[in-house]
């Protein structure tokens, strides 16, 4: 708390808080705790309606589990690449940082592409829209919200990738990359839950 | 000695501290706190007027001051305004102003995010109330039950104003809460362990956790409702298979923690004031803190007690009844501890103390009726009757409002450096106390004799005329009292006598600053050695006296002001308005010249969102910035040189 | 992992050894995630009781979930407070979802649409 005159490692300086956790990181973890409730409510809505109306649709006739499985792999790999980006930023390795960030973004975009394709396939070929039945409502709003989270994440990461080319980039920004990374990983774990609870359970 | 840099050559950070620019770009938690308070007091009066019209309508049987539709709008707006635009922001005012001072910090962890909260509060409050100007105030109750809120039964845009207003207000609350959690956990003065924190700061922390966990469900519920209304989904649409009861569940999953969000800060204020005016430390500090945490946590497990009459089934009903009864235990613990604080103390009946004592009594009464509600068979009679209205007004006015007024009188000298007249304050207190009880006590009787809620009139032969008449008289007296307090606050800002730093001989760290505090709060870094540190400094032993470390040669680091929180809020405001009006005609938005073409999301929402994103980008690129100040040497008189300070943890 | 004949980065320090070790941990975790997902995709088609498959899916997803938060999100190496903060949200959310699911029953009439 006291104004310190030792400016050793600016990144370590940021840990000079009561708890040893940097402010930004703590705020992000609090935000992710909050986001658990956010997605929890959406997932509840979907699962409640699946429980109430088990036969309103046959999701296995609509879903393409190969595509979704592929999207899941993609998102998991993007999470791996994100972890490597953060690691690279801590090692002050600019080339790796840019490479892995770029990879994360590409994989994120592939995931989004898969989602867009999936939605359009469901709408056009399977006649499932927001208003066709409750399943459509809950499915699209849940996975759509997740998709928006991914899109915002891609935007965030792309902004940071751009910023690494700016003269203003400093290695303290590793904390910001890490914070964005936490958000990205969270979006991944929400998908892990969605993949099982929305897609896989329907095949039982 | 300002070292503020220009950003990207084009925009420089605003530097003016005073005037309009200074206010619009402030990131100072003290100014933001005052902003919240002014907004909240304004909306308190708006909500009060709405209440008075309701009471005037109910004053006599088969009255026709307002018609049924207007009446429905009035009670909806009264509830929404009081909960979201009066009590919550007034609590936020105290969180903002007082908490950083209580922990010895210069500001909160994210000053610009803090400003965003203030501007989003204003934006949300304006959107909700804008509905009046379009003759389309929502008429759905503050809880907006489906399917009344569907497009089928509510084709006007009132509900849309409500949805969007609440979403933006939600952003304000969330922004504030992430800030406060980080600040309290990370920015305490050295030596200020969690168990030495003032109880008000503890309650700020617990309330912030409640907010971050309770607001997401309502955000989703509102999104689902909006989708039902605008995009044809079937979340709550019966014809499509939707279950309106789902709305009730999700709303109350938010709504129940929300009422603890409304009362915990109030309890925090009371826990500060009682010790000061009993000249005794708070009795059972760890229990009071722990009870607050238990109330907060249990608050997430009781939501269906608002739904006992919906046919949940025996198991669910019993479970929720049991858990609801459990909450009375930590609440009771707090009350016993407050009484223990008073016991054997040297009590002085200052105005804040009167409100605090009034709180204990009134909140207890509201609590008793609450316990009655927790029994499902009893609730079966009380649900949707005036008995419930009596209950929650006892806890919300007798509880929250009394405590917030207590806080105003208590901290006014610190914030303004002036005193509010005690004698006048006492007259207003008794006016409010009398008016409040006259207004709401008869409602217990009305409820028990069957008067239903939310009905704009009643027949003379029901026998409700006389209690309603007296209740209205009470409400008018209460209204006069509240208005008088607001006027006294304004008057005292200009004409109050100088207060000095600690007129109450209070106990916690904020009282060690000047009144009003300097921009940088503390000239030195305080080293805390005890709970109630200022009391220890003034009355305690040398061992526990606070040390002061002077700042180093750089001076005190202060955050720079910024335009971007305001810009982001304006962007959200515009985007929100666009959602409210989309599919309506331009002529509806801008009468006379608008024309008949239909507004699409691209016309208003899209530009609003672009402005929001632009604001966020500029915010990020600007960085926190900062400049240094050197404190008044007077403040550093007994301060230790930082080089000699060594380790103190 | 034993691949320690990696050439050190410039500015070599103990802090960097930790970071290097993390690479291998991350790689292993990623591999595990892929394998588990593949298993999940297969077991839904295995003709055993629903209960067994459902339990297995739950366990596998839980493992993936915990792996990401423990290693990728760094909780293993960070202060316990971060874990506590997140767990508060996760537990309240899980409790709420579970309670909600118990509160609703099958609608015998089926969906109108």
Coordinates of N, CA and C in Angstrom, one line a residue, chain C residues 25-98:
Chain C
X25 N 3.2 -29.4 -18.7 CA 1.9 -29.6 -18.0 C 0.7 -29.3 -18.9
X26 N 0.8 -28.1 -19.5 CA -0.3 -27.7 -20.4 C -0.5 -28.7 -21.5
X27 N 0.6 -29.2 -22.1 CA 0.5 -30.1 -23.2 C -0.2 -31.4 -22.7
X28 N 0.2 -31.9 -21.5 CA -0.4 -33.1 -21.0 C -1.9 -32.9 -20.8
X29 N -2.2 -31.7 -20.2 CA -3.6 -31.4 -19.9 C -4.4 -31.4 -21.2
X30 N -3.8 -30.7 -22.2 CA -4.5 -30.6 -23.5 C -4.8 -32.0 -24.1
X31 N -3.8 -32.9 -24.0 CA -3.9 -34.2 -24.5 C -5.0 -35.0 -23.7
X32 N -5.0 -34.8 -22.4 CA -6.1 -35.5 -21.6 C -7.4 -35.0 -22.0
X33 N -7.6 -33.7 -22.3 CA -8.9 -33.1 -22.6 C -9.3 -33.7 -23.9
X34 N -8.4 -33.9 -24.9 CA -8.8 -34.5 -26.2 C -9.3 -35.9 -26.0
X35 N -8.5 -36.6 -25.2 CA -8.8 -38.1 -25.0 C -10.2 -38.2 -24.3
X36 N -10.4 -37.4 -23.2 CA -11.7 -37.5 -22.5 C -12.8 -37.1 -23.4
X37 N -12.7 -36.1 -24.2 CA -13.8 -35.7 -25.1 C -14.1 -36.9 -26.1
X38 N -13.0 -37.5 -26.6 CA -13.2 -38.6 -27.5 C -14.0 -39.8 -26.8
X39 N -13.6 -40.0 -25.6 CA -14.3 -41.1 -24.8 C -15.8 -40.7 -24.6
X40 N -16.0 -39.4 -24.3 CA -17.4 -39.0 -24.1 C -18.2 -39.3 -25.4
X41 N -17.6 -38.9 -26.5 CA -18.3 -39.1 -27.8 C -18.7 -40.6 -28.0
X42 N -17.8 -41.5 -27.5 CA -18.0 -42.9 -27.8 C -19.0 -43.5 -26.8
X43 N -18.9 -43.1 -25.5 CA -19.7 -43.9 -24.5 C -21.2 -43.6 -24.6
X44 N -21.6 -42.5 -25.3 CA -23.1 -42.3 -25.4 C -23.7 -43.4 -26.3
X45 N -22.8 -44.1 -27.1 CA -23.4 -45.1 -28.0 C -23.3 -46.5 -27.4
X46 N -22.7 -46.6 -26.2 CA -22.5 -47.9 -25.7 C -23.8 -48.4 -25.0
X47 N -24.3 -49.6 -25.3 CA -25.6 -50.0 -24.8 C -25.5 -50.5 -23.3
X48 N -25.1 -49.6 -22.4 CA -25.3 -50.0 -21.0 C -26.4 -49.1 -20.4
X49 N -26.7 -49.3 -19.1 CA -27.8 -48.5 -18.5 C -27.5 -47.0 -18.6
X50 N -28.6 -46.3 -18.7 CA -28.5 -44.8 -18.8 C -27.8 -44.2 -17.6
X51 N -28.1 -44.8 -16.5 CA -27.5 -44.3 -15.3 C -26.0 -44.3 -15.3
X52 N -25.4 -45.5 -15.8 CA -24.0 -45.6 -15.8 C -23.4 -44.6 -16.8
X53 N -24.0 -44.5 -18.0 CA -23.5 -43.5 -19.0 C -23.5 -42.1 -18.4
X54 N -24.7 -41.8 -17.8 CA -24.9 -40.4 -17.3 C -23.9 -40.1 -16.3
X55 N -23.7 -41.0 -15.3 CA -22.7 -40.8 -14.3 C -21.3 -40.6 -14.9
X56 N -21.0 -41.5 -15.8 CA -19.6 -41.4 -16.4 C -19.5 -40.1 -17.1
X57 N -20.5 -39.6 -17.9 CA -20.4 -38.3 -18.5 C -20.2 -37.2 -17.5
X58 N -20.9 -37.3 -16.4 CA -20.8 -36.3 -15.4 C -19.4 -36.2 -14.9
X59 N -18.9 -37.4 -14.5 CA -17.5 -37.5 -14.0 C -16.5 -37.0 -15.0
X60 N -16.6 -37.4 -16.2 CA -15.6 -37.0 -17.2 C -15.7 -35.5 -17.4
X61 N -16.9 -34.9 -17.5 CA -17.0 -33.5 -17.7 C -16.4 -32.8 -16.5
X62 N -16.7 -33.3 -15.4 CA -16.1 -32.7 -14.2 C -14.6 -32.6 -14.2
X63 N -14.0 -33.8 -14.6 CA -12.6 -33.9 -14.7 C -12.0 -32.8 -15.7
X64 N -12.7 -32.7 -16.9 CA -12.2 -31.7 -17.8 C -12.3 -30.3 -17.2
X65 N -13.5 -30.0 -16.6 CA -13.7 -28.7 -16.0 C -12.7 -28.4 -15.0
X66 N -12.4 -29.3 -14.1 CA -11.4 -29.1 -13.0 C -10.0 -28.9 -13.6
X67 N -9.7 -29.7 -14.7 CA -8.4 -29.7 -15.3 C -8.2 -28.3 -15.8
X68 N -9.2 -27.7 -16.5 CA -9.0 -26.4 -17.1 C -8.8 -25.4 -16.0
X69 N -9.6 -25.4 -15.0 CA -9.5 -24.3 -14.0 C -8.2 -24.5 -13.1
X70 N -7.8 -25.8 -12.9 CA -6.7 -26.0 -12.0 C -5.4 -25.7 -12.8
X71 N -5.2 -26.1 -14.0 CA -4.0 -25.9 -14.7 C -4.0 -24.7 -15.6
X72 N -4.9 -24.7 -16.6 CA -4.9 -23.6 -17.6 C -5.2 -22.3 -16.9
X73 N -6.1 -22.3 -16.0 CA -6.5 -21.0 -15.3 C -5.6 -20.7 -14.1
X74 N -4.6 -21.6 -14.0 CA -3.5 -21.2 -13.1 C -3.8 -21.4 -11.6
X75 N -5.0 -21.9 -11.2 CA -5.3 -21.9 -9.8 C -4.3 -22.7 -9.0
X76 N -3.7 -23.7 -9.6 CA -2.7 -24.5 -8.9 C -1.6 -23.6 -8.4
X77 N -1.2 -22.6 -9.2 CA -0.1 -21.8 -8.8 C -0.4 -20.5 -8.2
X78 N -1.7 -20.2 -8.1 CA -2.0 -18.9 -7.6 C -2.5 -19.0 -6.2
X79 N -2.8 -17.8 -5.6 CA -3.2 -17.8 -4.2 C -4.5 -18.5 -4.0
X80 N -4.7 -19.2 -2.9 CA -6.0 -19.9 -2.7 C -7.2 -19.0 -2.8
X81 N -7.0 -17.8 -2.5 CA -8.2 -16.8 -2.6 C -8.9 -16.9 -3.9
X82 N -8.1 -17.0 -5.0 CA -8.8 -17.0 -6.3 C -9.7 -18.2 -6.4
X83 N -9.2 -19.4 -6.0 CA -10.0 -20.6 -6.0 C -11.3 -20.4 -5.2
X84 N -11.1 -19.8 -4.0 CA -12.2 -19.6 -3.1 C -13.3 -18.7 -3.8
X85 N -12.8 -17.6 -4.3 CA -13.7 -16.6 -5.0 C -14.5 -17.4 -6.0
X86 N -13.9 -18.1 -6.9 CA -14.6 -18.8 -8.0 C -15.5 -19.9 -7.4
X87 N -15.0 -20.6 -6.4 CA -15.9 -21.7 -5.9 C -17.2 -21.2 -5.3
X88 N -17.1 -20.0 -4.7 CA -18.3 -19.4 -4.1 C -19.3 -19.3 -5.2
X89 N -18.9 -18.7 -6.4 CA -19.9 -18.6 -7.5 C -20.3 -19.9 -8.0
X90 N -19.4 -20.8 -8.2 CA -19.7 -22.1 -8.8 C -20.7 -22.9 -7.9
X91 N -20.4 -22.8 -6.5 CA -21.3 -23.6 -5.6 C -22.7 -23.0 -5.6
X92 N -22.8 -21.7 -5.4 CA -24.1 -21.1 -5.4 C -24.8 -21.4 -6.7
X93 N -24.1 -21.3 -7.8 CA -24.8 -21.6 -9.1 C -25.2 -23.1 -9.2
X94 N -24.3 -24.0 -8.8 CA -24.7 -25.4 -8.9 C -25.9 -25.7 -8.0
X95 N -25.8 -25.2 -6.8 CA -26.9 -25.4 -5.9 C -28.2 -24.9 -6.4
X96 N -28.2 -23.7 -7.0 CA -29.4 -23.1 -7.6 C -29.9 -24.0 -8.7
X97 N -29.0 -24.4 -9.7 CA -29.5 -25.2 -10.8 C -30.1 -26.5 -10.3
X98 N -29.4 -27.1 -9.3 CA -30.0 -28.4 -8.8 C -31.3 -28.2 -8.2

